mmCIF file of C-alpha atoms in Angstrom:
data_model
loop_
_atom_site.group_PDB
_atom_site.id
_atom_site.type_symbol
_atom_site.label_atom_id
_atom_site.label_comp_id
_atom_site.label_asym_id
_atom_site.label_seq_id
_atom_site.Cartn_x
_atom_site.Cartn_y
_atom_site.Cartn_z
ATOM 1 C CA MET A 1 24.630 -13.338 -50.959
ATOM 2 C CA PRO A 2 22.729 -10.351 -49.551
ATOM 3 C CA GLY A 3 23.540 -9.018 -46.123
ATOM 4 C CA LEU A 4 21.670 -10.269 -43.101
ATOM 5 C CA LEU A 5 18.828 -8.089 -41.838
ATOM 6 C CA PHE A 6 18.620 -8.363 -38.071
ATOM 7 C CA ALA A 7 17.029 -6.777 -35.028
ATOM 8 C CA PHE A 8 19.563 -6.071 -32.306
ATOM 9 C CA PHE A 9 17.799 -8.007 -29.603
ATOM 10 C CA LEU A 10 18.029 -11.411 -27.970
ATOM 11 C CA SER A 11 14.706 -12.761 -26.731
ATOM 12 C CA LEU A 12 14.478 -14.783 -23.551
ATOM 13 C CA SER A 13 11.915 -17.280 -22.331
ATOM 14 C CA GLY A 14 11.998 -17.076 -18.565
ATOM 15 C CA ILE A 15 15.662 -16.558 -17.730
ATOM 16 C CA THR A 16 17.387 -18.444 -20.526
ATOM 17 C CA GLY A 17 17.309 -18.000 -24.267
ATOM 18 C CA PRO A 18 18.219 -19.591 -27.582
ATOM 19 C CA SER A 19 21.460 -17.623 -27.848
ATOM 20 C CA GLN A 20 23.746 -17.564 -24.843
ATOM 21 C CA ILE A 21 25.847 -14.513 -23.953
ATOM 22 C CA HIS A 22 28.909 -15.326 -21.917
ATOM 23 C CA ALA A 23 30.263 -13.174 -19.105
ATOM 24 C CA ALA A 24 33.758 -11.768 -19.362
ATOM 25 C CA PRO A 25 36.586 -13.898 -17.894
ATOM 26 C CA LEU A 26 37.036 -13.886 -14.148
ATOM 27 C CA GLU A 27 40.358 -12.080 -14.248
ATOM 28 C CA HIS A 28 38.561 -8.811 -15.055
ATOM 29 C CA GLN A 29 38.380 -6.612 -11.985
ATOM 30 C CA PRO A 30 35.379 -4.430 -11.116
ATOM 31 C CA LEU A 31 35.728 -0.682 -11.465
ATOM 32 C CA ARG A 32 36.318 1.092 -8.160
ATOM 33 C CA ALA A 33 34.820 4.336 -6.935
ATOM 34 C CA VAL A 34 36.604 7.354 -5.474
ATOM 35 C CA GLN A 35 34.772 9.607 -3.060
ATOM 36 C CA GLY A 36 34.601 13.376 -3.041
ATOM 37 C CA THR A 37 36.191 14.233 -6.417
ATOM 38 C CA GLU A 38 35.007 16.857 -8.877
ATOM 39 C CA ASN A 39 36.129 14.730 -11.801
ATOM 40 C CA GLU A 40 33.311 12.198 -11.716
ATOM 41 C CA LEU A 41 32.643 10.427 -14.988
ATOM 42 C CA LYS A 42 29.753 11.824 -17.029
ATOM 43 C CA VAL A 43 28.275 10.854 -20.391
ATOM 44 C CA ILE A 44 25.257 11.920 -22.446
ATOM 45 C CA PRO A 45 22.424 9.335 -22.409
ATOM 46 C CA GLY A 46 21.113 8.379 -25.840
ATOM 47 C CA GLY A 47 17.799 6.734 -26.619
ATOM 48 C CA GLN A 48 17.876 7.536 -30.341
ATOM 49 C CA THR A 49 16.989 4.764 -32.764
ATOM 50 C CA ILE A 50 20.016 4.099 -34.965
ATOM 51 C CA GLY A 51 20.624 2.151 -38.132
ATOM 52 C CA VAL A 52 23.681 -0.101 -37.995
ATOM 53 C CA LYS A 53 25.644 -1.600 -40.867
ATOM 54 C CA VAL A 54 28.592 -3.918 -40.251
ATOM 55 C CA LYS A 55 30.913 -6.014 -42.379
ATOM 56 C CA SER A 56 32.535 -9.023 -40.787
ATOM 57 C CA ALA A 57 36.313 -9.472 -40.648
ATOM 58 C CA GLY A 58 36.087 -12.282 -43.173
ATOM 59 C CA VAL A 59 33.233 -14.296 -44.675
ATOM 60 C CA LEU A 60 30.913 -16.142 -42.305
ATOM 61 C CA VAL A 61 29.692 -19.647 -43.116
ATOM 62 C CA VAL A 62 25.993 -19.888 -42.230
ATOM 63 C CA GLY A 63 25.072 -23.267 -43.715
ATOM 64 C CA HIS A 64 25.727 -26.115 -46.157
ATOM 65 C CA HIS A 65 23.951 -26.880 -49.406
ATOM 66 C CA LEU A 66 24.142 -29.776 -51.842
ATOM 67 C CA ILE A 67 25.338 -29.258 -55.411
ATOM 68 C CA GLU A 68 23.813 -31.394 -58.137
ATOM 69 C CA VAL A 69 26.873 -32.657 -60.003
ATOM 70 C CA SER A 70 24.998 -35.415 -61.875
ATOM 71 C CA GLU A 71 21.546 -36.948 -62.052
ATOM 72 C CA GLN A 72 22.557 -39.467 -59.398
ATOM 73 C CA SER A 73 24.819 -37.373 -57.166
ATOM 74 C CA LYS A 74 24.680 -34.292 -54.970
ATOM 75 C CA ILE A 75 27.652 -33.187 -52.863
ATOM 76 C CA SER A 76 28.861 -30.335 -50.658
ATOM 77 C CA PRO A 77 32.659 -29.946 -50.914
ATOM 78 C CA GLY A 78 32.579 -27.451 -48.042
ATOM 79 C CA GLU A 79 30.789 -29.830 -45.689
ATOM 80 C CA ASN A 80 33.016 -32.730 -46.736
ATOM 81 C CA SER A 81 36.115 -30.653 -45.947
ATOM 82 C CA GLY A 82 34.983 -30.185 -42.340
ATOM 83 C CA ILE A 83 33.971 -26.508 -42.553
ATOM 84 C CA LEU A 84 30.977 -25.846 -40.274
ATOM 85 C CA PRO A 85 28.317 -23.141 -39.927
ATOM 86 C CA GLY A 86 29.739 -20.435 -37.674
ATOM 87 C CA ASP A 87 33.253 -20.716 -39.101
ATOM 88 C CA LEU A 88 34.768 -17.447 -40.336
ATOM 89 C CA MET A 89 36.706 -17.829 -43.576
ATOM 90 C CA ILE A 90 39.754 -15.540 -43.510
ATOM 91 C CA SER A 91 41.506 -16.285 -46.802
ATOM 92 C CA ILE A 92 41.485 -18.511 -49.877
ATOM 93 C CA ASN A 93 44.831 -19.416 -51.448
ATOM 94 C CA GLY A 94 46.405 -16.546 -49.516
ATOM 95 C CA VAL A 95 43.877 -13.963 -50.736
ATOM 96 C CA LYS A 96 42.313 -12.112 -47.791
ATOM 97 C CA LEU A 97 38.524 -12.281 -47.793
ATOM 98 C CA ASP A 98 36.726 -9.013 -47.114
ATOM 99 C CA GLU A 99 33.660 -9.522 -49.321
ATOM 100 C CA VAL A 100 31.584 -12.363 -50.739
ATOM 101 C CA SER A 101 32.312 -11.447 -54.362
ATOM 102 C CA LYS A 102 35.975 -12.445 -53.916
ATOM 103 C CA VAL A 103 34.922 -15.971 -52.989
ATOM 104 C CA ALA A 104 32.910 -16.413 -56.187
ATOM 105 C CA ARG A 105 35.846 -15.281 -58.357
ATOM 106 C CA LEU A 106 38.356 -17.577 -56.636
ATOM 107 C CA VAL A 107 35.993 -20.550 -56.777
ATOM 108 C CA GLU A 108 35.348 -19.980 -60.495
ATOM 109 C CA GLN A 109 39.083 -19.777 -61.257
ATOM 110 C CA ALA A 110 39.859 -22.962 -59.316
ATOM 111 C CA GLY A 111 36.964 -24.848 -60.878
ATOM 112 C CA ARG A 112 37.966 -23.998 -64.438
ATOM 113 C CA SER A 113 41.595 -24.991 -63.817
ATOM 114 C CA ASN A 114 40.660 -28.112 -61.782
ATOM 115 C CA ASP A 115 42.651 -26.861 -58.801
ATOM 116 C CA SER A 116 42.086 -27.252 -55.079
ATOM 117 C CA LEU A 117 41.503 -24.343 -52.745
ATOM 118 C CA SER A 118 43.308 -23.791 -49.462
ATOM 119 C CA ILE A 119 40.862 -22.085 -47.097
ATOM 120 C CA VAL A 120 41.988 -20.585 -43.794
ATOM 121 C CA TYR A 121 39.140 -20.187 -41.337
ATOM 122 C CA LYS A 122 38.616 -19.381 -37.669
ATOM 123 C CA ARG A 123 36.660 -21.473 -35.202
ATOM 124 C CA GLY A 124 36.604 -20.716 -31.506
ATOM 125 C CA GLY A 125 39.343 -18.115 -31.951
ATOM 126 C CA LYS A 126 41.769 -20.628 -33.518
ATOM 127 C CA GLU A 127 42.821 -20.786 -37.167
ATOM 128 C CA HIS A 128 42.368 -23.955 -39.218
ATOM 129 C CA THR A 129 42.983 -24.870 -42.854
ATOM 130 C CA ALA A 130 40.764 -26.880 -45.189
ATOM 131 C CA GLN A 131 41.538 -28.206 -48.660
ATOM 132 C CA LEU A 132 38.701 -28.666 -51.132
ATOM 133 C CA LYS A 133 37.866 -28.676 -54.827
ATOM 134 C CA PRO A 134 34.864 -26.723 -56.108
ATOM 135 C CA ALA A 135 32.017 -28.695 -57.676
ATOM 136 C CA TYR A 136 30.200 -27.756 -60.873
ATOM 137 C CA ASP A 137 26.482 -27.100 -60.414
ATOM 138 C CA ARG A 138 24.912 -28.611 -63.526
ATOM 139 C CA THR A 139 21.632 -26.784 -62.874
ATOM 140 C CA ASP A 140 22.948 -23.228 -62.508
ATOM 141 C CA LYS A 141 26.104 -23.896 -64.545
ATOM 142 C CA VAL A 142 28.497 -22.359 -62.019
ATOM 143 C CA TRP A 143 31.252 -23.632 -59.723
ATOM 144 C CA ARG A 144 30.311 -23.803 -56.038
ATOM 145 C CA LEU A 145 31.692 -24.701 -52.596
ATOM 146 C CA GLY A 146 28.427 -26.029 -51.197
ATOM 147 C CA LEU A 147 28.398 -23.344 -48.498
ATOM 148 C CA TYR A 148 25.985 -20.549 -47.643
ATOM 149 C CA ILE A 149 28.028 -17.472 -46.748
ATOM 150 C CA ARG A 150 27.575 -13.788 -45.889
ATOM 151 C CA ASP A 151 29.852 -10.876 -45.109
ATOM 152 C CA SER A 152 27.552 -8.143 -43.794
ATOM 153 C CA ALA A 153 24.599 -7.342 -41.589
ATOM 154 C CA ALA A 154 22.248 -4.399 -41.143
ATOM 155 C CA GLY A 155 19.556 -3.565 -38.633
ATOM 156 C CA VAL A 156 18.102 -1.179 -36.101
ATOM 157 C CA GLY A 157 18.959 -0.667 -32.427
ATOM 158 C CA THR A 158 19.189 2.048 -29.775
ATOM 159 C CA LEU A 159 22.047 4.356 -28.820
ATOM 160 C CA THR A 160 22.946 4.039 -25.129
ATOM 161 C CA PHE A 161 25.436 6.849 -24.536
ATOM 162 C CA TYR A 162 27.801 9.339 -26.097
ATOM 163 C CA ALA A 163 30.978 10.331 -24.241
ATOM 164 C CA PRO A 164 31.933 13.747 -25.665
ATOM 165 C CA LYS A 165 35.247 13.981 -23.821
ATOM 166 C CA GLN A 166 36.489 10.716 -25.296
ATOM 167 C CA GLY A 167 34.549 10.974 -28.584
ATOM 168 C CA VAL A 168 33.077 7.477 -28.330
ATOM 169 C CA TYR A 169 29.618 5.907 -28.089
ATOM 170 C CA GLY A 170 28.042 2.656 -26.930
ATOM 171 C CA ALA A 171 24.834 1.027 -28.162
ATOM 172 C CA LEU A 172 22.649 -2.103 -28.007
ATOM 173 C CA GLY A 173 23.853 -3.486 -24.663
ATOM 174 C CA HIS A 174 24.471 -6.983 -26.079
ATOM 175 C CA VAL A 175 26.504 -8.715 -28.740
ATOM 176 C CA ILE A 176 25.320 -8.869 -32.365
ATOM 177 C CA THR A 177 25.110 -12.500 -33.449
ATOM 178 C CA ASP A 178 24.357 -14.133 -36.765
ATOM 179 C CA MET A 179 20.692 -15.151 -36.761
ATOM 180 C CA ASN A 180 21.383 -18.531 -38.405
ATOM 181 C CA THR A 181 24.354 -19.750 -36.374
ATOM 182 C CA GLY A 182 24.197 -17.677 -33.171
ATOM 183 C CA THR A 183 27.855 -16.830 -33.729
ATOM 184 C CA PRO A 184 29.016 -13.358 -32.617
ATOM 185 C CA ILE A 185 29.915 -11.240 -35.641
ATOM 186 C CA VAL A 186 33.601 -10.306 -35.733
ATOM 187 C CA VAL A 187 33.433 -6.741 -37.022
ATOM 188 C CA GLY A 188 35.825 -5.722 -39.771
ATOM 189 C CA SER A 189 34.191 -2.359 -40.409
ATOM 190 C CA GLY A 190 30.868 -0.642 -39.978
ATOM 191 C CA HIS A 191 28.986 2.539 -39.222
ATOM 192 C CA ILE A 192 25.818 3.888 -37.616
ATOM 193 C CA VAL A 193 23.318 6.360 -39.089
ATOM 194 C CA GLN A 194 20.082 8.060 -38.083
ATOM 195 C CA SER A 195 16.937 5.953 -38.164
ATOM 196 C CA SER A 196 13.221 6.717 -37.849
ATOM 197 C CA VAL A 197 10.584 4.433 -36.301
ATOM 198 C CA THR A 198 7.662 3.988 -38.711
ATOM 199 C CA SER A 199 5.508 1.546 -36.728
ATOM 200 C CA ILE A 200 5.571 -0.916 -33.839
ATOM 201 C CA SER A 201 4.341 -4.474 -33.618
ATOM 202 C CA LYS A 202 3.197 -4.830 -30.001
ATOM 203 C CA SER A 203 4.576 -7.494 -27.684
ATOM 204 C CA GLN A 204 2.254 -10.207 -26.428
ATOM 205 C CA ASP A 205 2.880 -13.154 -24.128
ATOM 206 C CA GLY A 206 4.993 -15.608 -26.092
ATOM 207 C CA ASP A 207 5.508 -13.204 -28.996
ATOM 208 C CA PRO A 208 7.875 -10.236 -28.543
ATOM 209 C CA GLY A 209 7.039 -7.305 -30.786
ATOM 210 C CA GLU A 210 9.442 -5.139 -32.750
ATOM 211 C CA LYS A 211 10.161 -1.617 -33.898
ATOM 212 C CA ARG A 212 9.930 -1.100 -37.629
ATOM 213 C CA ALA A 213 12.226 1.642 -38.814
ATOM 214 C CA HIS A 214 14.128 2.880 -41.836
ATOM 215 C CA PHE A 215 17.536 4.463 -42.227
ATOM 216 C CA LEU A 216 17.814 8.227 -42.780
ATOM 217 C CA LYS A 217 20.591 10.253 -44.397
ATOM 218 C CA GLU A 218 22.769 7.201 -44.961
ATOM 219 C CA SER A 219 25.522 9.399 -46.366
ATOM 220 C CA GLN A 220 25.712 11.258 -43.033
ATOM 221 C CA VAL A 221 27.482 8.774 -40.789
ATOM 222 C CA LEU A 222 27.055 9.316 -37.036
ATOM 223 C CA GLY A 223 29.976 7.110 -36.072
ATOM 224 C CA ASN A 224 31.971 4.024 -36.979
ATOM 225 C CA VAL A 225 31.733 0.538 -35.492
ATOM 226 C CA GLU A 226 35.018 -0.697 -34.063
ATOM 227 C CA SER A 227 33.979 -3.549 -31.783
ATOM 228 C CA ASN A 228 31.122 -5.937 -31.046
ATOM 229 C CA THR A 229 31.246 -7.333 -27.509
ATOM 230 C CA ASP A 230 28.983 -9.033 -24.989
ATOM 231 C CA PHE A 231 27.888 -5.528 -23.941
ATOM 232 C CA GLY A 232 27.136 -3.975 -27.326
ATOM 233 C CA ILE A 233 28.775 -2.171 -30.215
ATOM 234 C CA PHE A 234 31.254 0.657 -29.742
ATOM 235 C CA GLY A 235 33.084 3.169 -31.897
ATOM 236 C CA LYS A 236 34.038 6.767 -32.506
ATOM 237 C CA MET A 237 31.495 9.602 -32.684
ATOM 238 C CA THR A 238 32.240 13.308 -33.058
ATOM 239 C CA ARG A 239 29.019 14.917 -31.811
ATOM 240 C CA ASN A 240 25.864 14.340 -29.803
ATOM 241 C CA PRO A 241 23.215 13.105 -32.270
ATOM 242 C CA GLU A 242 20.006 15.032 -32.878
ATOM 243 C CA HIS A 243 16.853 14.505 -30.794
ATOM 244 C CA SER A 244 18.744 13.943 -27.554
ATOM 245 C CA LEU A 245 16.875 14.690 -24.318
ATOM 246 C CA TYR A 246 20.196 15.748 -22.790
ATOM 247 C CA GLN A 247 22.531 18.400 -24.152
ATOM 248 C CA GLU A 248 24.992 18.031 -21.292
ATOM 249 C CA PRO A 249 26.514 14.893 -19.743
ATOM 250 C CA ILE A 250 25.076 13.394 -16.565
ATOM 251 C CA PRO A 251 26.838 11.227 -13.948
ATOM 252 C CA VAL A 252 26.993 7.460 -14.274
ATOM 253 C CA ALA A 253 26.311 5.069 -11.413
ATOM 254 C CA MET A 254 28.363 2.114 -10.266
ATOM 255 C CA SER A 255 26.556 -1.217 -10.217
ATOM 256 C CA THR A 256 26.730 -1.067 -6.414
ATOM 257 C CA GLU A 257 24.721 2.186 -6.506
ATOM 258 C CA VAL A 258 21.820 0.723 -8.499
ATOM 259 C CA LYS A 259 18.785 0.131 -6.300
ATOM 260 C CA GLU A 260 15.511 -1.675 -6.633
ATOM 261 C CA GLY A 261 12.765 0.850 -7.261
ATOM 262 C CA PRO A 262 11.644 3.468 -9.809
ATOM 263 C CA ALA A 263 13.731 4.392 -12.840
ATOM 264 C CA GLN A 264 13.207 5.613 -16.416
ATOM 265 C CA ILE A 265 14.215 4.369 -19.831
ATOM 266 C CA LEU A 266 14.855 6.589 -22.848
ATOM 267 C CA THR A 267 13.677 5.278 -26.199
ATOM 268 C CA VAL A 268 11.824 6.123 -29.429
ATOM 269 C CA VAL A 269 8.361 4.793 -30.246
ATOM 270 C CA ASP A 270 7.446 7.167 -33.082
ATOM 271 C CA GLY A 271 9.658 8.894 -35.640
ATOM 272 C CA GLN A 272 12.899 10.150 -34.103
ATOM 273 C CA GLN A 273 11.697 11.724 -30.865
ATOM 274 C CA VAL A 274 13.340 10.282 -27.756
ATOM 275 C CA GLU A 275 10.902 9.993 -24.847
ATOM 276 C CA ARG A 276 11.211 9.127 -21.162
ATOM 277 C CA PHE A 277 9.152 6.230 -19.769
ATOM 278 C CA ASN A 278 8.758 4.894 -16.230
ATOM 279 C CA VAL A 279 10.021 1.449 -15.237
ATOM 280 C CA GLU A 280 10.606 -0.405 -11.986
ATOM 281 C CA ILE A 281 13.914 -2.118 -11.169
ATOM 282 C CA ILE A 282 12.707 -5.293 -9.457
ATOM 283 C CA HIS A 283 16.030 -7.114 -8.988
ATOM 284 C CA VAL A 284 19.686 -6.069 -8.947
ATOM 285 C CA ALA A 285 22.490 -8.637 -9.275
ATOM 286 C CA ARG A 286 25.613 -7.928 -7.240
ATOM 287 C CA GLN A 287 28.296 -8.553 -9.830
ATOM 288 C CA GLN A 288 31.991 -8.593 -8.979
ATOM 289 C CA THR A 289 32.907 -9.395 -12.577
ATOM 290 C CA PRO A 290 31.310 -8.382 -15.914
ATOM 291 C CA ALA A 291 28.086 -10.231 -16.694
ATOM 292 C CA THR A 292 25.264 -9.269 -19.005
ATOM 293 C CA LYS A 293 22.205 -9.853 -16.814
ATOM 294 C CA GLY A 294 22.735 -7.092 -14.265
ATOM 295 C CA MET A 295 19.183 -6.168 -13.396
ATOM 296 C CA VAL A 296 15.575 -7.137 -14.019
ATOM 297 C CA LEU A 297 13.203 -4.317 -14.920
ATOM 298 C CA ARG A 298 9.481 -4.073 -15.501
ATOM 299 C CA ILE A 299 7.698 -1.519 -17.669
ATOM 300 C CA THR A 300 5.166 0.431 -15.583
ATOM 301 C CA ASP A 301 4.457 3.415 -17.855
ATOM 302 C CA PRO A 302 0.874 3.195 -19.231
ATOM 303 C CA ARG A 303 1.817 5.139 -22.379
ATOM 304 C CA LEU A 304 4.599 2.728 -23.285
ATOM 305 C CA LEU A 305 2.510 -0.338 -22.482
ATOM 306 C CA ASP A 306 -0.289 0.991 -24.671
ATOM 307 C CA LYS A 307 2.099 1.676 -27.540
ATOM 308 C CA THR A 308 4.371 -1.385 -27.382
ATOM 309 C CA GLY A 309 2.877 -3.916 -24.971
ATOM 310 C CA GLY A 310 6.188 -3.894 -23.097
ATOM 311 C CA ILE A 311 9.759 -4.384 -24.310
ATOM 312 C CA VAL A 312 10.088 -4.923 -28.069
ATOM 313 C CA GLN A 313 12.883 -5.883 -30.407
ATOM 314 C CA GLY A 314 14.909 -2.822 -31.394
ATOM 315 C CA MET A 315 14.590 -1.357 -27.891
ATOM 316 C CA SER A 316 17.844 -2.973 -26.770
ATOM 317 C CA GLY A 317 20.380 -0.338 -25.803
ATOM 318 C CA SER A 318 17.735 2.037 -24.415
ATOM 319 C CA PRO A 319 19.426 3.906 -21.529
ATOM 320 C CA ILE A 320 18.185 3.334 -17.979
ATOM 321 C CA VAL A 321 18.357 6.394 -15.699
ATOM 322 C CA GLN A 322 17.818 6.308 -11.938
ATOM 323 C CA ASN A 323 18.049 9.277 -9.557
ATOM 324 C CA GLY A 324 19.649 11.431 -12.248
ATOM 325 C CA ARG A 325 22.369 8.887 -13.072
ATOM 326 C CA LEU A 326 22.834 6.613 -16.059
ATOM 327 C CA ILE A 327 22.839 3.072 -14.651
ATOM 328 C CA GLY A 328 22.582 0.757 -17.642
ATOM 329 C CA ALA A 329 20.784 -0.333 -20.803
ATOM 330 C CA VAL A 330 17.820 -2.538 -21.695
ATOM 331 C CA THR A 331 19.071 -5.767 -23.292
ATOM 332 C CA HIS A 332 16.510 -8.610 -23.255
ATOM 333 C CA VAL A 333 12.785 -9.245 -23.074
ATOM 334 C CA PHE A 334 11.135 -12.157 -21.289
ATOM 335 C CA VAL A 335 9.186 -13.830 -24.079
ATOM 336 C CA ASN A 336 6.476 -15.098 -21.748
ATOM 337 C CA ASP A 337 6.224 -11.775 -19.903
ATOM 338 C CA PRO A 338 7.171 -8.965 -22.338
ATOM 339 C CA LYS A 339 6.488 -6.274 -19.744
ATOM 340 C CA SER A 340 9.732 -7.442 -18.086
ATOM 341 C CA GLY A 341 13.305 -7.965 -19.195
ATOM 342 C CA TYR A 342 16.996 -7.692 -18.377
ATOM 343 C CA GLY A 343 19.361 -4.752 -18.361
ATOM 344 C CA CYS A 344 23.141 -4.590 -18.158
ATOM 345 C CA PHE A 345 25.137 -2.211 -15.946
ATOM 346 C CA ILE A 346 26.582 0.851 -17.659
ATOM 347 C CA GLU A 347 30.013 0.365 -16.099
ATOM 348 C CA TRP A 348 30.662 -2.737 -18.189
ATOM 349 C CA MET A 349 29.673 -0.877 -21.358
ATOM 350 C CA LEU A 350 31.950 2.034 -20.428
ATOM 351 C CA ARG A 351 34.870 -0.320 -19.994
ATOM 352 C CA ASP A 352 34.299 -2.063 -23.336
ATOM 353 C CA SER A 353 34.001 1.333 -25.041
ATOM 354 C CA GLY A 354 37.404 2.412 -23.728
ATOM 355 C CA VAL A 355 35.932 5.332 -21.747
ATOM 356 C CA VAL A 356 37.126 3.581 -18.588
ATOM 357 C CA GLN A 357 40.147 1.307 -18.494
ATOM 358 C CA GLN A 358 39.982 -1.937 -16.541
ATOM 359 C CA ASP A 359 42.436 -0.736 -13.895
ATOM 360 C CA GLN A 360 41.102 2.826 -13.810
ATOM 361 C CA GLU A 361 39.108 4.109 -10.874
ATOM 362 C CA LEU A 362 35.576 5.241 -11.696
ATOM 363 C CA GLN A 363 35.031 8.492 -9.847
ATOM 364 C CA TYR A 364 31.847 9.863 -8.366
ATOM 365 C CA ASN A 365 30.665 12.208 -5.628
ATOM 366 C CA LEU A 366 29.037 11.049 -2.408
ATOM 367 C CA LYS A 367 26.429 13.107 -0.604
ATOM 368 C CA ALA A 368 25.119 12.584 2.910
ATOM 369 C CA VAL A 369 21.394 11.840 3.111
#
């Protein structure tokens, strides 16, 4: 099966959407601030459009299909065994699954020898085992499980930050999910590369637009992908990517420092050039624990509205800067009002990236005004 092509964006209608993102557990503690230190945390804001390729840590089941075993009968051994869309197959007969091609070989071998397969799969973080026998597809003349599966995904998103001191990056601002099942992709491996925006389909009420882009210099990897969390993808990166508006790091802001009022987002609308556009923060949630919907923003920049109609798919991860500090990333668009959307706070992304540990104090300077 070919890899899934996806846009790294979850669309919302009003304040809820088809795919739910869950906040981190309540035992997580908010990052604390320390006054008057010279060692405040700084990172380089991104805004570059990036191409992302990931392989799942197993083979994801995305659907069932019926196999014609006779003129009168069609069956799906996978469905009959209890395997469901969203399940992640880990191994077959003890053979670890890291690509779809392995499944086809094992199914063929078992079918020819009339043997059953023992499939270990994960559902809801717990491992289960299913026993099933492949069925012979009399139309295509191959042995099948009656499952649609995939092991990889590729798409376009936006880089949020690069932390040169730690050598890590964060992007997207939300979890990557499978488009068919809504299941978060458990990353086994992956990488990010440069990407160039070729055109934009403008957002309209009820119809979010999208960036159209293609990958560049795929052999020149910008960084790897180590994790996929509620707050984006994260991994190692050795240098600040090209086309950055910032060559030096800037301070980050705590969620408690974010204010309603003017701000800017950094994103690409043509080629690879990162540009700065004006937005208005119209609501700030006071979060004591990690949650994805940290702020509501509205696009006010006439240039961006003329080019995109508002927030479009592929813009997720675009950094939000306020008063010279990085405060968060664009994550969602309101389908019925594409000029507006959600953003997440940067502190939660920094924690998931490993730049800041959960029990570490986030340091910043205070100035009297």
